[in-house]
């Protein structure tokens, strides 16, 4: 399923309605207590509401209208924070609802005897780990498991969104199946690998629902910092009333600061902007990952992706296209290039592999060769065999073969031929350059060599350059020999490579980097990748891979696209950048609000503070009300940014910090001056303050 399939509008009418209702439902002390900053605002809202009720019956030295206005806007501040979180959760729950539709109640055909001929129908919820079930055409796979017999096309669109079916078969790295998917051809015998309620689909649903998301370590640390700042401001504000009373008693003039103003001051001083949006930022980060069709098994993994500095990438399918392709014909001395191409084309007519098709395409492109009339030629095709290591065709009395150097040399030797030294040299040159040589012969004559190469994906070198600029080291993992690996690594532009990689070698490499204090990310799909995936800090398992790989990883790519790892790193960095940018904006925001509310709060007690009123606000009451209103509105204004995330560009850390301070630091200082002044003018014009 492509990312675009998930590109839903940020706010639909239905989502707005549900988030609004949820905002009021969250107005309970137990929910508010989870966020200390907003809990402080919540208590301030309750307190000012009580002060307003008291002002209706008891004469006070402050306007009942002002108390009511501040109380209303404090409640709106809390509701806006709830709304931001509810919107983020709602987007995740919408996707979870779609996944739940795939989790239908089905009956399972459990095989009860050793010869697997007798089946009994039971509810899928009663299956146990190790049970063997048979699933026929048109039936739904009842539980996660591994195919132990059969090969079939499986419709996984309920999970991945892709309409094209995938092949699942016993053995290899494509044996894992997911409960809720449907067999559309043939049948499969599956061994159940998970208990009911613990399936991959269940875990996906739990993770995309924001309400069940666990906070990450960095998020917890920031929440503690914000709570500490709020506590400090609370202690500062509680001392202001005694100072005010003492100053009035000493000078004999002025009026003491009121409780309503103290509450407003506390709310404006506390980091309410980032406190209100912190949860929404984390949930939105998880949602962005799920929109990329990646399910994270923990929020910690998403955050770790933003801190990754070593990326381990498989060569095949990630760096290269995955199939070797013919790139050049090297004719033997005295043999016309066209004769070599013609023989190679004939030997590849029955070859349905990607390599065989690429040889036919190259012959057509370079020499215009096309298929000939095979009906009269009556060819005998020789399929490739691992024993002979060659394939070909016998046609019109000629034996044409293509295969490895040793195999063809032995073949022509049996017919009193030999391998020319020039051809041997060509073979060595191709191998040194990272290619694969296929020698072609006709009867006893060696015609030349076809050069096959792993084609490096277009644009991948530029992507690696971007990663290098971000401070991320790229390491290519391949089973090729060191010579071939070095050539491909140089062409792709990776920083390092691991050749002839074994599960033990991958694991040792990851541990070596981690001992140096580096965070490592990798992808894998096979059982042999499971140890390394379990060790990596960010481990992306392919959905098409084995159950062992998916259990070992902390993310699953539903598209089974190995290059998705680069996108995951970008999403992780975007999450960290968004949190950092809004934290910077919030702190700068608070500094600017001091110039509005402090002169107003102490206008009568300390007239000298009037010099700090840089905005020349209409009155102390208007200044306080304007600051409180702006404090509430800026939260709702920043919700789209929190959900979409700050745009990420692959630049160095120093430039990133500088841009962050310039845009969100300076912006956070300037915006409140403009916003508070505009609200003050509006209130004065309407006569509300």
XYZ file of C-alpha atoms in Angstrom:
689
model
C 0.000 0.000 0.000
C 1.506 3.262 -0.988
C 1.725 6.179 1.343
C -0.743 8.085 -0.723
C -3.409 5.577 0.142
C -3.253 6.917 3.654
C -3.130 10.610 2.792
C -6.449 11.423 4.412
C -7.510 15.012 5.192
C -6.136 16.239 8.490
C -9.580 17.156 9.843
C -12.819 15.701 8.524
C -16.229 16.797 9.871
C -16.648 13.420 11.566
C -13.199 13.600 13.156
C -13.864 17.188 14.299
C -17.113 16.112 15.921
C -15.531 13.124 17.687
C -12.518 15.158 18.843
C -14.772 17.904 20.223
C -16.787 15.374 22.238
C -13.564 13.730 23.421
C -12.221 17.139 24.531
C -15.046 17.421 27.064
C -14.744 13.777 28.112
C -11.111 14.405 29.006
C -12.166 17.081 31.532
C -11.764 14.676 34.413
C -9.063 15.024 37.098
C -7.723 11.522 36.394
C -7.099 12.305 32.711
C -5.761 15.810 33.361
C -3.351 14.551 36.011
C -1.384 12.736 33.289
C -0.162 16.148 32.083
C 1.124 18.228 35.050
C 1.320 21.464 33.039
C -2.266 21.287 31.829
C -3.410 19.981 35.214
C -2.161 23.277 36.660
C -4.251 25.180 34.092
C -7.178 22.884 34.916
C -6.918 23.778 38.626
C -6.611 27.455 37.684
C -9.816 27.170 35.661
C -11.663 25.636 38.603
C -10.286 28.259 40.994
C -11.235 31.255 38.819
C -14.687 29.759 38.281
C -15.145 29.663 42.071
C -13.826 33.236 42.327
C -16.404 34.340 39.733
C -19.252 32.616 41.598
C -18.043 34.271 44.813
C -17.935 37.691 43.087
C -21.648 37.381 42.280
C -22.519 37.353 45.986
C -19.614 39.113 47.679
C -18.215 42.526 46.747
C -14.566 42.266 45.537
C -11.951 44.704 44.287
C -11.920 43.239 40.776
C -14.480 43.107 37.987
C -16.773 40.098 37.906
C -16.720 40.380 34.108
C -12.904 40.142 34.045
C -12.930 37.074 36.320
C -15.543 35.384 34.132
C -13.617 36.197 30.941
C -10.345 34.807 32.283
C -12.125 31.721 33.643
C -13.746 31.006 30.267
C -10.458 31.348 28.391
C -8.634 29.152 30.889
C -11.251 26.448 30.335
C -10.825 26.910 26.579
C -7.053 26.498 27.014
C -7.640 23.116 28.634
C -10.203 22.143 25.987
C -7.856 23.152 23.153
C -5.112 20.962 24.636
C -7.598 18.086 24.908
C -8.705 18.749 21.327
C -5.123 18.534 20.000
C -4.620 15.166 21.681
C -8.069 13.933 20.606
C -7.417 14.840 16.956
C -4.134 12.916 16.977
C -5.787 9.941 18.678
C -8.771 10.094 16.321
C -6.560 9.783 13.238
C -4.970 6.670 14.723
C -8.301 5.191 15.775
C -9.687 5.655 12.261
C -6.916 3.451 10.933
C -7.431 0.998 13.797
C -11.109 0.739 12.862
C -10.114 -0.172 9.316
C -7.810 -2.871 10.666
C -10.531 -4.206 12.967
C -12.722 -4.812 9.950
C -10.080 -7.271 8.770
C -10.273 -9.133 12.075
C -13.488 -10.971 11.395
C -14.753 -13.925 13.370
C -13.865 -16.988 11.310
C -13.996 -20.729 11.723
C -10.766 -22.672 11.467
C -10.334 -26.131 9.938
C -8.043 -27.755 12.462
C -6.268 -30.914 11.311
C -6.504 -33.587 13.964
C -4.449 -36.528 12.734
C -0.867 -37.095 11.700
C -1.637 -37.676 8.023
C -3.473 -34.329 7.904
C -6.584 -35.710 6.258
C -9.180 -35.184 8.971
C -10.242 -31.638 9.835
C -12.658 -30.337 12.439
C -14.156 -26.835 12.409
C -13.592 -24.759 15.532
C -13.745 -20.985 16.212
C -10.443 -19.283 15.428
C -10.366 -17.905 18.988
C -9.917 -21.467 20.308
C -6.728 -22.155 18.347
C -3.529 -22.708 20.274
C 0.119 -22.299 19.378
C 1.258 -25.359 17.425
C -2.189 -26.252 16.035
C -2.229 -27.132 12.329
C -5.005 -25.750 10.123
C -5.856 -26.041 6.442
C -7.126 -23.018 4.512
C -8.667 -23.506 1.071
C -9.434 -21.081 -1.759
C -11.690 -18.211 -0.690
C -11.218 -18.870 3.046
C -9.784 -16.484 5.605
C -6.584 -17.409 7.402
C -7.708 -17.778 11.025
C -4.479 -16.902 12.859
C -0.847 -15.900 12.419
C 1.334 -18.810 11.461
C 3.877 -20.389 9.135
C 3.071 -22.342 5.985
C 4.325 -25.903 6.405
C 2.842 -27.289 3.204
C 1.523 -25.860 -0.057
C 1.837 -22.702 -2.128
C -0.971 -20.217 -2.715
C -1.845 -16.633 -3.635
C -2.940 -14.636 -0.602
C -4.924 -11.401 -0.591
C -3.358 -9.163 2.095
C -5.206 -5.998 1.066
C -7.111 -5.883 4.361
C -3.785 -5.169 6.070
C -1.473 -3.670 3.466
C -4.021 -2.063 1.146
C -2.329 -3.607 -1.894
C -4.828 -5.196 -4.259
C -2.198 -7.409 -5.895
C -2.029 -10.834 -4.191
C 1.228 -12.208 -2.824
C 2.575 -15.754 -2.949
C 3.019 -17.644 0.297
C 4.714 -21.026 0.377
C 6.395 -23.430 2.764
C 10.090 -22.985 3.417
C 12.174 -19.912 2.694
C 11.443 -16.367 3.799
C 7.866 -16.084 2.515
C 6.205 -18.659 4.683
C 4.677 -16.335 7.284
C 0.951 -15.589 6.988
C -1.214 -13.156 8.939
C -4.610 -13.830 10.434
C -7.379 -11.931 8.650
C -5.865 -12.305 5.170
C -7.555 -14.490 2.538
C -6.384 -17.357 0.330
C -7.498 -16.740 -3.261
C -5.992 -19.772 -4.999
C -4.911 -23.300 -4.067
C -4.630 -24.167 -0.375
C -2.203 -23.874 2.528
C -1.492 -25.945 5.614
C -0.449 -23.610 8.391
C 1.032 -24.115 11.852
C -0.372 -21.498 14.278
C 2.336 -19.381 15.906
C 0.404 -16.941 18.162
C -2.349 -17.060 20.740
C -5.732 -15.344 20.123
C -5.506 -11.646 21.006
C -1.735 -11.613 20.498
C -1.679 -11.759 16.715
C 0.185 -9.332 14.506
C -3.119 -7.676 13.605
C -4.026 -7.244 17.290
C -0.674 -5.606 17.964
C -1.098 -3.346 14.939
C -4.474 -2.176 16.218
C -3.071 -1.520 19.686
C -0.159 0.499 18.315
C -2.094 2.727 15.917
C -4.565 3.667 18.648
C -2.965 6.707 20.198
C -4.693 6.145 23.526
C -2.648 2.985 24.079
C 0.665 4.560 23.107
C 3.390 4.422 25.754
C 5.373 7.632 26.194
C 8.973 7.483 25.020
C 11.952 8.186 27.343
C 12.699 11.567 25.731
C 9.035 12.530 25.943
C 8.930 11.569 29.620
C 12.115 13.558 30.280
C 10.650 16.645 28.578
C 7.375 16.230 30.492
C 9.350 16.138 33.771
C 11.234 19.304 32.755
C 7.982 21.094 31.922
C 6.462 19.966 35.226
C 9.535 21.272 37.086
C 9.303 24.642 35.327
C 5.603 24.856 36.171
C 6.366 24.073 39.833
C 9.033 26.786 39.904
C 6.630 29.352 38.431
C 3.971 28.243 40.915
C 6.324 28.957 43.814
C 7.277 32.301 42.278
C 3.657 33.352 41.788
C 2.604 32.350 45.317
C 5.217 34.731 46.746
C 3.997 37.701 44.710
C 0.927 38.402 46.838
C 2.919 38.804 50.111
C 5.429 41.016 48.239
C 2.557 43.098 46.880
C 0.975 43.511 50.326
C 4.328 44.393 51.892
C 5.039 47.004 49.191
C 1.635 48.652 49.670
C 2.089 48.727 53.438
C 5.557 50.265 53.073
C 4.622 52.884 50.450
C 1.079 53.535 51.596
C -0.242 53.469 48.035
C -1.486 51.071 45.388
C -3.714 48.002 45.478
C -2.655 44.400 46.069
C -2.447 41.982 43.151
C -5.636 39.934 42.863
C -5.947 36.151 42.913
C -7.415 36.124 39.382
C -4.401 37.999 38.015
C -2.043 35.620 39.843
C -3.703 32.619 38.211
C -3.545 34.314 34.795
C 0.115 35.139 35.388
C 0.911 31.526 36.325
C -0.810 30.155 33.223
C 0.992 32.628 30.961
C 4.374 31.978 32.586
C 4.095 28.182 32.503
C 5.098 26.369 29.259
C 1.468 25.617 28.377
C 1.984 25.671 24.589
C 4.357 22.708 24.436
C 2.654 21.111 27.446
C -0.640 21.106 25.548
C 0.856 19.750 22.311
C 3.435 17.275 23.638
C 1.142 14.248 23.599
C -0.292 15.163 20.184
C 3.232 15.416 18.702
C 4.098 11.893 19.872
C 0.836 10.364 18.657
C 1.120 12.177 15.317
C 4.637 10.779 14.868
C 3.263 7.254 15.211
C 0.475 8.126 12.771
C 2.930 9.434 10.178
C 4.789 6.152 10.406
C 1.587 4.157 9.935
C 0.703 6.363 6.942
C 4.007 5.223 5.444
C 2.635 1.696 5.947
C 5.000 0.859 8.784
C 3.753 -0.439 12.110
C 5.959 0.387 15.085
C 5.808 -2.048 17.974
C 6.974 0.693 20.368
C 7.133 4.472 20.445
C 10.742 4.128 21.603
C 11.644 2.699 18.170
C 10.166 5.714 16.349
C 12.149 8.078 18.536
C 15.319 6.004 18.186
C 14.959 6.242 14.400
C 15.539 9.976 14.716
C 18.816 9.412 16.572
C 20.195 6.682 14.290
C 23.792 7.177 13.143
C 24.512 3.801 11.494
C 22.299 2.286 8.791
C 22.774 -1.349 7.756
C 21.259 -2.005 4.338
C 20.935 -5.215 2.357
C 22.426 -4.942 -1.112
C 19.792 -6.910 -3.006
C 16.503 -5.080 -3.374
C 17.663 -2.090 -1.344
C 20.775 -0.732 -3.017
C 20.431 -2.715 -6.236
C 17.303 -3.565 -8.203
C 17.431 -7.133 -6.927
C 18.039 -8.935 -10.223
C 21.250 -8.955 -12.208
C 20.807 -7.606 -15.712
C 22.805 -8.043 -18.913
C 24.724 -4.854 -19.680
C 27.271 -5.788 -22.357
C 28.377 -8.489 -24.821
C 32.147 -9.191 -24.904
C 32.898 -11.201 -28.060
C 35.875 -13.576 -28.221
C 38.683 -12.723 -30.720
C 37.509 -13.300 -34.278
C 33.822 -13.589 -33.325
C 31.438 -10.837 -34.520
C 29.476 -9.182 -31.713
C 26.238 -9.971 -33.527
C 27.027 -13.736 -33.570
C 27.594 -13.695 -29.806
C 24.364 -11.746 -29.244
C 22.410 -14.117 -31.507
C 23.677 -17.215 -29.685
C 23.025 -15.624 -26.277
C 19.516 -14.689 -27.414
C 18.756 -18.246 -28.581
C 20.065 -19.697 -25.315
C 17.789 -17.337 -23.357
C 14.495 -17.834 -25.228
C 13.250 -20.400 -22.713
C 14.901 -18.677 -19.742
C 12.096 -16.991 -17.780
C 14.404 -15.550 -15.125
C 15.014 -11.809 -14.943
C 18.584 -12.433 -16.100
C 17.430 -14.415 -19.141
C 14.889 -11.779 -20.121
C 17.472 -9.019 -19.787
C 19.813 -10.864 -22.211
C 17.028 -11.034 -24.811
C 16.235 -7.344 -24.288
C 19.904 -6.346 -24.672
C 20.241 -8.376 -27.914
C 17.131 -6.706 -29.289
C 18.279 -3.209 -28.305
C 21.813 -3.500 -29.686
C 21.293 -5.645 -32.792
C 17.549 -5.688 -33.417
C 17.424 -9.459 -32.866
C 13.961 -10.932 -32.436
C 12.505 -14.385 -31.977
C 12.786 -16.652 -35.012
C 10.480 -19.365 -36.362
C 10.988 -22.063 -33.738
C 8.298 -24.355 -35.087
C 10.428 -25.434 -38.069
C 13.741 -25.295 -36.187
C 12.405 -27.737 -33.568
C 14.774 -26.654 -30.784
C 15.526 -28.676 -27.661
C 15.860 -26.373 -24.668
C 18.274 -27.261 -21.881
C 17.015 -25.799 -18.556
C 19.441 -24.483 -15.992
C 20.671 -27.049 -13.489
C 22.585 -26.389 -10.291
C 24.634 -29.488 -11.100
C 25.693 -28.442 -14.599
C 25.558 -24.674 -13.863
C 24.542 -23.893 -17.432
C 21.524 -23.785 -19.728
C 20.936 -23.385 -23.443
C 19.396 -24.878 -26.573
C 20.157 -27.458 -29.242
C 18.946 -26.079 -32.577
C 19.621 -26.897 -36.222
C 22.411 -29.280 -35.213
C 24.217 -26.733 -33.023
C 24.611 -26.964 -29.245
C 24.470 -23.460 -27.762
C 25.200 -23.094 -24.065
C 25.583 -20.257 -21.559
C 26.803 -20.641 -17.998
C 29.649 -20.244 -15.537
C 33.227 -20.105 -16.822
C 34.193 -23.511 -15.422
C 31.044 -25.208 -16.731
C 31.451 -23.892 -20.286
C 35.184 -24.646 -20.279
C 34.449 -28.259 -19.380
C 31.683 -28.415 -22.013
C 33.849 -27.223 -24.918
C 36.798 -29.327 -23.740
C 34.649 -32.440 -24.156
C 34.244 -31.410 -27.796
C 37.980 -30.779 -28.269
C 37.625 -27.044 -27.828
C 39.284 -24.662 -25.370
C 38.687 -21.397 -23.513
C 40.665 -18.578 -25.178
C 43.018 -16.666 -22.886
C 41.409 -13.374 -23.964
C 38.019 -14.654 -22.777
C 39.562 -15.717 -19.443
C 40.992 -12.211 -19.036
C 37.590 -10.664 -19.796
C 35.965 -12.905 -17.184
C 38.479 -11.750 -14.553
C 37.970 -8.082 -15.436
C 34.176 -8.404 -15.125
C 34.508 -10.136 -11.748
C 36.887 -7.445 -10.465
C 34.421 -4.713 -11.473
C 31.651 -6.341 -9.428
C 29.846 -7.982 -12.348
C 28.937 -11.591 -13.069
C 30.348 -13.202 -16.255
C 28.292 -15.717 -18.259
C 30.313 -17.495 -20.955
C 28.536 -18.465 -24.212
C 29.609 -21.318 -26.499
C 28.430 -22.920 -29.723
C 29.562 -26.508 -30.150
C 33.318 -26.475 -29.443
C 33.762 -22.719 -29.894
C 33.619 -20.154 -27.104
C 31.841 -17.109 -28.566
C 32.390 -14.673 -25.722
C 31.034 -13.394 -22.422
C 27.777 -11.739 -21.298
C 28.362 -9.220 -18.524
C 25.655 -9.269 -15.835
C 25.593 -6.539 -13.239
C 23.670 -5.698 -10.127
C 22.052 -2.448 -11.236
C 22.307 0.194 -8.547
C 18.976 1.952 -8.082
C 18.660 5.395 -9.579
C 19.040 8.210 -7.042
C 20.292 5.896 -4.281
C 23.765 7.490 -4.328
C 22.221 10.913 -3.735
C 20.146 9.498 -0.849
C 23.300 8.143 0.759
C 24.972 11.540 0.336
C 22.018 13.110 2.187
C 22.352 10.547 4.977
C 26.081 11.297 5.223
C 25.265 14.986 5.521
C 22.922 14.099 8.387
C 25.802 12.314 10.135
C 24.517 8.803 9.366
C 26.979 6.124 8.257
C 25.683 3.659 5.651
C 26.888 0.057 5.592
C 25.987 -2.368 2.785
C 25.455 -6.010 3.777
C 25.871 -8.649 1.085
C 26.689 -12.298 0.623
C 28.915 -11.436 -2.366
C 32.668 -11.907 -2.271
C 34.722 -8.906 -1.084
C 35.801 -7.982 -4.623
C 32.238 -7.715 -5.945
C 31.035 -6.062 -2.739
C 33.740 -3.387 -2.954
C 32.818 -2.541 -6.557
C 29.094 -2.193 -5.832
C 29.758 -0.245 -2.615
C 31.888 2.238 -4.570
C 29.249 2.639 -7.278
C 26.413 3.083 -4.754
C 28.344 5.500 -2.577
C 27.959 3.689 0.763
C 30.483 4.390 3.512
C 31.350 0.776 4.282
C 30.333 -2.797 3.463
C 30.187 -6.255 5.004
C 30.906 -8.982 2.422
C 30.100 -12.692 2.721
C 27.729 -11.760 5.525
C 26.541 -14.501 7.866
C 24.031 -14.130 10.744
C 26.969 -14.210 13.175
C 28.856 -11.543 11.213
C 25.822 -9.221 11.130
C 25.279 -9.607 14.865
C 28.967 -8.991 15.626
C 28.988 -5.857 13.451
C 25.943 -4.372 15.203
C 27.405 -5.072 18.650
C 30.698 -3.490 17.614
C 28.968 -0.263 16.610
C 26.813 -0.253 19.749
C 29.892 -0.663 21.965
C 31.090 2.608 20.476
C 27.892 4.301 21.623
C 26.222 4.362 18.207
C 22.583 3.601 17.411
C 22.072 1.054 14.626
C 19.146 0.466 12.264
C 18.713 -2.453 9.885
C 16.143 -4.316 7.822
C 15.602 -8.047 7.444
C 13.076 -10.635 6.352
C 14.546 -14.064 7.003
C 14.948 -16.256 10.056
C 18.701 -15.807 9.664
C 18.187 -12.034 10.144
C 16.347 -12.482 13.468
C 19.427 -12.342 15.785
C 20.668 -9.112 14.193
C 17.152 -7.592 14.187
C 16.777 -8.369 17.878
C 20.085 -6.608 18.575
C 19.527 -3.498 16.418
C 18.104 -0.337 17.982
C 15.695 0.126 15.068
C 14.842 -3.200 13.432
C 12.473 -3.136 10.460
C 11.106 -6.557 9.517
C 9.459 -7.122 6.163
C 5.795 -8.158 6.307
C 6.546 -10.795 3.663
C 9.256 -12.250 5.872
C 9.214 -15.019 8.422
C 7.410 -14.901 11.743
C 10.783 -15.051 13.498
C 11.923 -11.856 11.748
C 8.691 -10.026 12.615
C 8.928 -11.111 16.250
C 12.551 -9.958 16.478
C 11.972 -6.528 14.900
C 10.416 -3.502 16.567
C 8.841 -2.287 13.304
C 7.108 -4.103 10.449
C 6.970 -2.679 6.923
C 3.665 -3.787 5.420
C 4.938 -2.972 1.915
C 8.023 -5.173 2.385
C 10.147 -2.456 0.791
C 13.723 -2.497 2.167
C 14.377 1.124 1.133
C 11.599 2.201 3.532
C 14.265 2.292 6.263
C 15.523 5.621 4.919
C 11.983 7.042 5.093
C 11.609 5.731 8.657
C 14.766 7.594 9.693
C 13.343 10.791 8.175
C 10.064 10.338 10.077
C 11.959 9.775 13.333
C 14.028 12.893 12.800
C 10.896 14.854 11.894
C 9.313 13.776 15.201
C 12.317 14.984 17.201
C 12.511 18.202 15.179
C 8.816 18.955 15.673
C 9.102 18.467 19.419
C 12.249 20.606 19.563
C 10.814 23.352 17.360
C 7.592 23.683 19.345
C 9.501 23.598 22.639
C 11.690 26.458 21.384
C 8.610 28.364 20.214
C 6.841 27.797 23.532
C 9.720 29.081 25.675
C 10.255 32.117 23.425
C 6.500 32.666 23.480
C 6.468 32.815 27.271
C 9.280 35.389 27.337
C 7.268 37.696 25.074
C 4.133 37.303 27.217
C 6.018 38.624 30.252
C 6.102 42.072 28.639
C 2.307 42.051 28.420
C 1.210 40.652 31.741
C 3.893 41.738 34.253
C 3.419 45.515 33.769
C -0.351 45.008 33.952
C -0.229 42.834 37.060
C 1.907 45.309 39.023
C 0.761 48.563 37.430
C -0.453 50.049 40.722
C 2.033 48.386 43.062
C 5.194 49.090 41.041
C 4.446 51.924 38.587
C 8.041 51.792 37.291
C 7.226 48.481 35.565
C 5.041 50.465 33.154
C 8.262 50.983 31.163
C 8.141 47.270 30.212
C 4.793 47.779 28.461
C 6.393 47.801 25.025
C 3.048 47.072 23.339
C 1.301 50.066 24.962
C -1.782 48.028 25.786
C -5.077 49.814 26.504
C -5.416 48.922 30.194
C -4.136 46.414 32.770
C -7.393 44.438 32.467
C -7.106 44.369 28.661
C -3.436 43.325 28.864
C -4.191 40.377 31.153
C -7.208 39.266 29.149
C -5.305 39.604 25.842
C -2.397 37.497 27.133
C -4.736 34.749 28.376
C -6.705 34.699 25.103
C -3.509 34.568 23.035
C -2.188 31.760 25.259
C -5.274 29.687 24.408
C -5.498 30.523 20.694
C -1.830 29.781 19.954
C -2.405 26.173 21.039
C -5.169 25.607 18.524
C -3.164 27.487 15.857
C -0.219 25.110 16.292
C -2.270 21.890 16.155
C -1.786 21.473 12.344
C 1.987 21.870 12.750
C 2.041 19.336 15.586
C 0.103 16.820 13.480
C 1.898 17.356 10.154
C 5.330 17.818 11.675
C 8.064 20.298 10.918
C 9.433 19.905 7.400
C 12.724 18.067 7.621
C 15.724 18.768 5.412
C 18.858 16.578 5.537
C 21.372 19.089 6.922
C 23.975 19.013 9.664
C 23.153 19.391 13.367
C 24.688 22.885 13.631
C 22.661 24.242 10.693
C 19.556 22.495 12.011
C 19.937 24.180 15.418
C 20.563 27.575 13.826
C 17.480 27.312 11.610
C 15.400 26.138 14.559
C 16.424 29.123 16.682
C 15.918 31.601 13.847
C 12.483 30.363 12.772
C 10.896 29.137 15.998
C 12.966 31.062 18.548
C 12.729 34.489 16.926
C 9.236 33.675 15.637
C 8.170 32.725 19.158
C 9.306 36.140 20.378
C 7.671 38.169 17.617
C 4.289 36.410 17.191
C 3.010 37.121 20.767
C 3.722 40.847 20.408
C 1.634 40.979 17.252
C -1.077 38.622 18.530
C -1.535 40.168 21.979
C -1.598 43.709 20.561
C -4.205 42.692 17.950
C -6.423 41.097 20.619
C -5.992 44.174 22.853
C -7.115 46.487 20.041
C -10.116 44.240 19.331
C -11.161 44.108 23.003
C -10.807 47.880 23.340
C -12.801 48.485 20.166
C -15.598 46.207 21.379
C -15.447 47.706 24.866
C -14.905 44.318 26.484
C -11.908 45.331 28.581
